Each structure stands twice: as structure tokens, then as C-alpha cells.
Amino acid sequence: MSIYADTGILAYCVFVAAVLGAAFGSFLNCAAYRVAHDEPWWKGRSRCPACGHDLGVPDLVPVFSWLFLRGKCRHCGAPISPRYLAAELAFAALTVACLGEFDLTVVCLRNWIFLCCLFCLSLVDLEAYIIPDETLILAAAAWLVTLPFVGMSAGEIIAHLLAAVGFGGGILLISLGMDALLKKDSLGGGDIKLFALVGLYLGPVSALFSVMLAAVLGLVFAVVRKAVGNREELIPFGPSIAAAAAGMLLWGDGLVQWYLGLLGL
């Protein structure tokens, strides 16, 4: 069944996707916080980061709890970061976009899992400057497990596998060269593995555009970061790679055509 078969079905599916996306945005944000602080993400109830009080149902309704409580803890009154609201809204939008692009298919489920992993690792990298291997392994496993159901030809599968090896290995070689030239680490191992994962999901052409877009986004992020007064030497690259990959996954064809149009091709 397609979501576009009927206007009512489309509206219902978009609503469900938005609610599901907001709920998972909350979960991924919580999981990322715990991973960044070396806590088990799967164990224990959500709690206020200020007073440590366990949160109940009134505190955990995606989007609405933050708005109705005016961004404050119901128990101690401490301000709750807008990051929680932003994460819920952002992932709700991503989930709706994924459904709209890939319809009710196994490809949609696979790519949504990829987006979950990109979103979570970005939040962890922003806070702790690491990319958890678990997110990369889960996304790679989702790609492999769904292969029999996504209609890829043998040639397409080989192309995506080669893209994973090529982009991961190519970025590794570039990183080693930059390390030798700059006498310091230029890219983390997590970034390199993430590039390989992007190649696996996007294939050679889209992954190439993703690398170029990630470089631009990384530069913009670094400039904005310094402009707002953050003088830390380390700049997480994972969020830029993830944002570029998500953009190419969801709107790659349009972005490629737009870019080629600028070149007159």
C-alpha cells in the first residue's frame, strides 16, 4: 500500500510518522546524552540532568512537555535545554521526509534506521567528540539484513560495497597524508568509518557529492562555532558528514541536478 493512494491515508501516515519521529528524537537524544557521559543508554529511567529526579509521563510527552512546562523541570524548576525540543522536532521532520521520499517500503525502514544512527552519533560527537561504533554497526547491519527485500541488482550491490571500501580507504589515505603534513590528527577514526558507511548507503556518485557537501558544511560549522565564541580547538566533523549524508539520502537527485545545472551540464 502506498501513502499516496488516498489523501486520508497520506494525512494519517504523515501524522503517525511525525509522532513516531518526535518520540524517537527524544529517545535518541537521551541515548546520545548517556553515551557521551559513559552511561549505559539502555538502562534506567529518564531523569532531570539537574536534580536527578526520575521523570514521569507528564515530563516525557515529546514536544508538548517541554512547551507546557516552559522549558523547566517540573520537580526542581531548573531550565531544560532547548536541545530536547529541537531534537524532537528535527527528527519528526526527518521521519516525515523519509516516509514521503521512500513510501511504506523496506527501503524506507532501512533508511530510517540509517537516519536514526546519523542523528544519534551527531549528538554524541557534538558533546563528547566521539562517534560510537554501535551506531555504525547497527546501520551497516540494517543495510545487509534488508538486502533481499530492497530490489537491488547484483551490480548495484557491488557498486555500493566498492563505494564503502573506496571512500573509507580513500579518506583514510588522505587523513594519513594530512596528519603527516600538519603534524597532528586531521580526522578521527570514527569519521573515516562514517565515510565508509555513507558510501555503503549512497553508492559512488551520491557519496562523492556527500563528501563535497560535508566539507562545505564542516567549514560553515567551524566559522559559526568561532563566531559565537567557542574557541575549542577540536571541531566535531561527524555532524557535518551526517547532515550531508542525510541530505543526499533524502534529496540527492535534486541536489545533483541543481549542482550540475550551475555548471551548465
PDB file of C-alpha atoms in Angstrom, residues 136-230:
ATOM      1  CA  LEU A 136      27.847   2.447  12.651  1.00  0.00           C
ATOM      2  CA  ILE A 137      27.453  -1.292  13.223  1.00  0.00           C
ATOM      3  CA  LEU A 138      23.668  -1.024  13.570  1.00  0.00           C
ATOM      4  CA  ALA A 139      23.345   0.959  10.338  1.00  0.00           C
ATOM      5  CA  ALA A 140      25.618  -1.429   8.435  1.00  0.00           C
ATOM      6  CA  ALA A 141      23.669  -4.418   9.790  1.00  0.00           C
ATOM      7  CA  ALA A 142      20.371  -2.843   8.680  1.00  0.00           C
ATOM      8  CA  TRP A 143      21.757  -2.418   5.145  1.00  0.00           C
ATOM      9  CA  LEU A 144      22.893  -6.037   4.989  1.00  0.00           C
ATOM     10  CA  VAL A 145      19.793  -7.605   6.573  1.00  0.00           C
ATOM     11  CA  THR A 146      17.395  -5.779   4.251  1.00  0.00           C
ATOM     12  CA  LEU A 147      19.302  -6.587   1.044  1.00  0.00           C
ATOM     13  CA  PRO A 148      16.954  -9.421  -0.021  1.00  0.00           C
ATOM     14  CA  PHE A 149      13.946  -7.095   0.216  1.00  0.00           C
ATOM     15  CA  VAL A 150      15.049  -3.822  -1.417  1.00  0.00           C
ATOM     16  CA  GLY A 151      15.310  -4.895  -5.056  1.00  0.00           C
ATOM     17  CA  MET A 152      18.962  -4.040  -5.644  1.00  0.00           C
ATOM     18  CA  SER A 153      20.680  -5.794  -8.527  1.00  0.00           C
ATOM     19  CA  ALA A 154      23.976  -7.624  -8.085  1.00  0.00           C
ATOM     20  CA  GLY A 155      25.741  -4.800  -9.905  1.00  0.00           C
ATOM     21  CA  GLU A 156      24.243  -2.180  -7.580  1.00  0.00           C
ATOM     22  CA  ILE A 157      25.208  -4.176  -4.500  1.00  0.00           C
ATOM     23  CA  ILE A 158      28.799  -4.487  -5.713  1.00  0.00           C
ATOM     24  CA  ALA A 159      28.916  -0.770  -6.545  1.00  0.00           C
ATOM     25  CA  HIS A 160      27.770   0.161  -3.036  1.00  0.00           C
ATOM     26  CA  LEU A 161      30.238  -2.238  -1.408  1.00  0.00           C
ATOM     27  CA  LEU A 162      33.066  -0.845  -3.509  1.00  0.00           C
ATOM     28  CA  ALA A 163      31.965   2.687  -2.606  1.00  0.00           C
ATOM     29  CA  ALA A 164      32.197   1.784   1.079  1.00  0.00           C
ATOM     30  CA  VAL A 165      35.700   0.411   0.663  1.00  0.00           C
ATOM     31  CA  GLY A 166      36.768   3.167  -1.713  1.00  0.00           C
ATOM     32  CA  PHE A 167      35.539   6.124   0.298  1.00  0.00           C
ATOM     33  CA  GLY A 168      36.600   4.679   3.631  1.00  0.00           C
ATOM     34  CA  GLY A 169      40.044   3.742   2.308  1.00  0.00           C
ATOM     35  CA  GLY A 170      40.419   6.932   0.276  1.00  0.00           C
ATOM     36  CA  ILE A 171      39.571   9.193   3.202  1.00  0.00           C
ATOM     37  CA  LEU A 172      41.948   7.163   5.385  1.00  0.00           C
ATOM     38  CA  LEU A 173      44.820   7.770   2.958  1.00  0.00           C
ATOM     39  CA  ILE A 174      44.008  11.481   2.729  1.00  0.00           C
ATOM     40  CA  SER A 175      43.847  11.661   6.520  1.00  0.00           C
ATOM     41  CA  LEU A 176      47.243   9.971   6.893  1.00  0.00           C
ATOM     42  CA  GLY A 177      48.734  12.413   4.403  1.00  0.00           C
ATOM     43  CA  MET A 178      47.249  15.406   6.223  1.00  0.00           C
ATOM     44  CA  ASP A 179      48.449  14.026   9.564  1.00  0.00           C
ATOM     45  CA  ALA A 180      51.996  13.859   8.232  1.00  0.00           C
ATOM     46  CA  LEU A 181      51.761  17.339   6.717  1.00  0.00           C
ATOM     47  CA  LEU A 182      50.163  19.064   9.702  1.00  0.00           C
ATOM     48  CA  LYS A 183      51.958  17.010  12.375  1.00  0.00           C
ATOM     49  CA  LYS A 184      48.643  16.366  14.137  1.00  0.00           C
ATOM     50  CA  ASP A 185      45.488  14.303  13.725  1.00  0.00           C
ATOM     51  CA  SER A 186      43.269  15.677  10.975  1.00  0.00           C
ATOM     52  CA  LEU A 187      40.389  13.183  11.144  1.00  0.00           C
ATOM     53  CA  GLY A 188      39.287  10.744  13.791  1.00  0.00           C
ATOM     54  CA  GLY A 189      38.855   7.053  13.125  1.00  0.00           C
ATOM     55  CA  GLY A 190      35.110   7.416  13.639  1.00  0.00           C
ATOM     56  CA  ASP A 191      34.888   9.981  10.833  1.00  0.00           C
ATOM     57  CA  ILE A 192      36.659   7.618   8.446  1.00  0.00           C
ATOM     58  CA  LYS A 193      34.373   4.713   9.328  1.00  0.00           C
ATOM     59  CA  LEU A 194      31.377   7.017   8.915  1.00  0.00           C
ATOM     60  CA  PHE A 195      32.504   7.918   5.390  1.00  0.00           C
ATOM     61  CA  ALA A 196      32.666   4.201   4.592  1.00  0.00           C
ATOM     62  CA  LEU A 197      29.113   3.776   5.886  1.00  0.00           C
ATOM     63  CA  VAL A 198      27.961   6.700   3.734  1.00  0.00           C
ATOM     64  CA  GLY A 199      29.484   5.019   0.695  1.00  0.00           C
ATOM     65  CA  LEU A 200      27.650   1.804   1.556  1.00  0.00           C
ATOM     66  CA  TYR A 201      24.269   3.528   1.712  1.00  0.00           C
ATOM     67  CA  LEU A 202      24.587   6.123  -1.031  1.00  0.00           C
ATOM     68  CA  GLY A 203      26.740   4.429  -3.643  1.00  0.00           C
ATOM     69  CA  PRO A 204      29.646   6.045  -5.518  1.00  0.00           C
ATOM     70  CA  VAL A 205      28.013   9.077  -7.152  1.00  0.00           C
ATOM     71  CA  SER A 206      25.861  10.299  -4.262  1.00  0.00           C
ATOM     72  CA  ALA A 207      28.627   9.535  -1.763  1.00  0.00           C
ATOM     73  CA  LEU A 208      31.047  11.710  -3.758  1.00  0.00           C
ATOM     74  CA  PHE A 209      28.620  14.619  -3.611  1.00  0.00           C
ATOM     75  CA  SER A 210      28.101  13.886   0.075  1.00  0.00           C
ATOM     76  CA  VAL A 211      31.835  14.207   0.757  1.00  0.00           C
ATOM     77  CA  MET A 212      31.944  17.578  -1.006  1.00  0.00           C
ATOM     78  CA  LEU A 213      28.855  18.790   0.834  1.00  0.00           C
ATOM     79  CA  ALA A 214      30.255  17.595   4.164  1.00  0.00           C
ATOM     80  CA  ALA A 215      33.419  19.626   3.571  1.00  0.00           C
ATOM     81  CA  VAL A 216      31.361  22.769   2.920  1.00  0.00           C
ATOM     82  CA  LEU A 217      29.113  22.187   5.928  1.00  0.00           C
ATOM     83  CA  GLY A 218      32.140  21.477   8.120  1.00  0.00           C
ATOM     84  CA  LEU A 219      33.719  24.783   7.115  1.00  0.00           C
ATOM     85  CA  VAL A 220      30.493  26.688   7.757  1.00  0.00           C
ATOM     86  CA  PHE A 221      30.087  24.952  11.121  1.00  0.00           C
ATOM     87  CA  ALA A 222      33.646  25.851  12.139  1.00  0.00           C
ATOM     88  CA  VAL A 223      33.149  29.506  11.195  1.00  0.00           C
ATOM     89  CA  VAL A 224      29.828  29.758  13.047  1.00  0.00           C
ATOM     90  CA  ARG A 225      31.287  27.964  16.055  1.00  0.00           C
ATOM     91  CA  LYS A 226      34.094  30.506  16.336  1.00  0.00           C
ATOM     92  CA  ALA A 227      31.746  33.418  15.656  1.00  0.00           C
ATOM     93  CA  VAL A 228      29.584  32.530  18.670  1.00  0.00           C
ATOM     94  CA  GLY A 229      32.645  32.479  20.913  1.00  0.00           C
ATOM     95  CA  ASN A 230      33.519  28.776  21.078  1.00  0.00           C
TER      96      ASN A 230
END
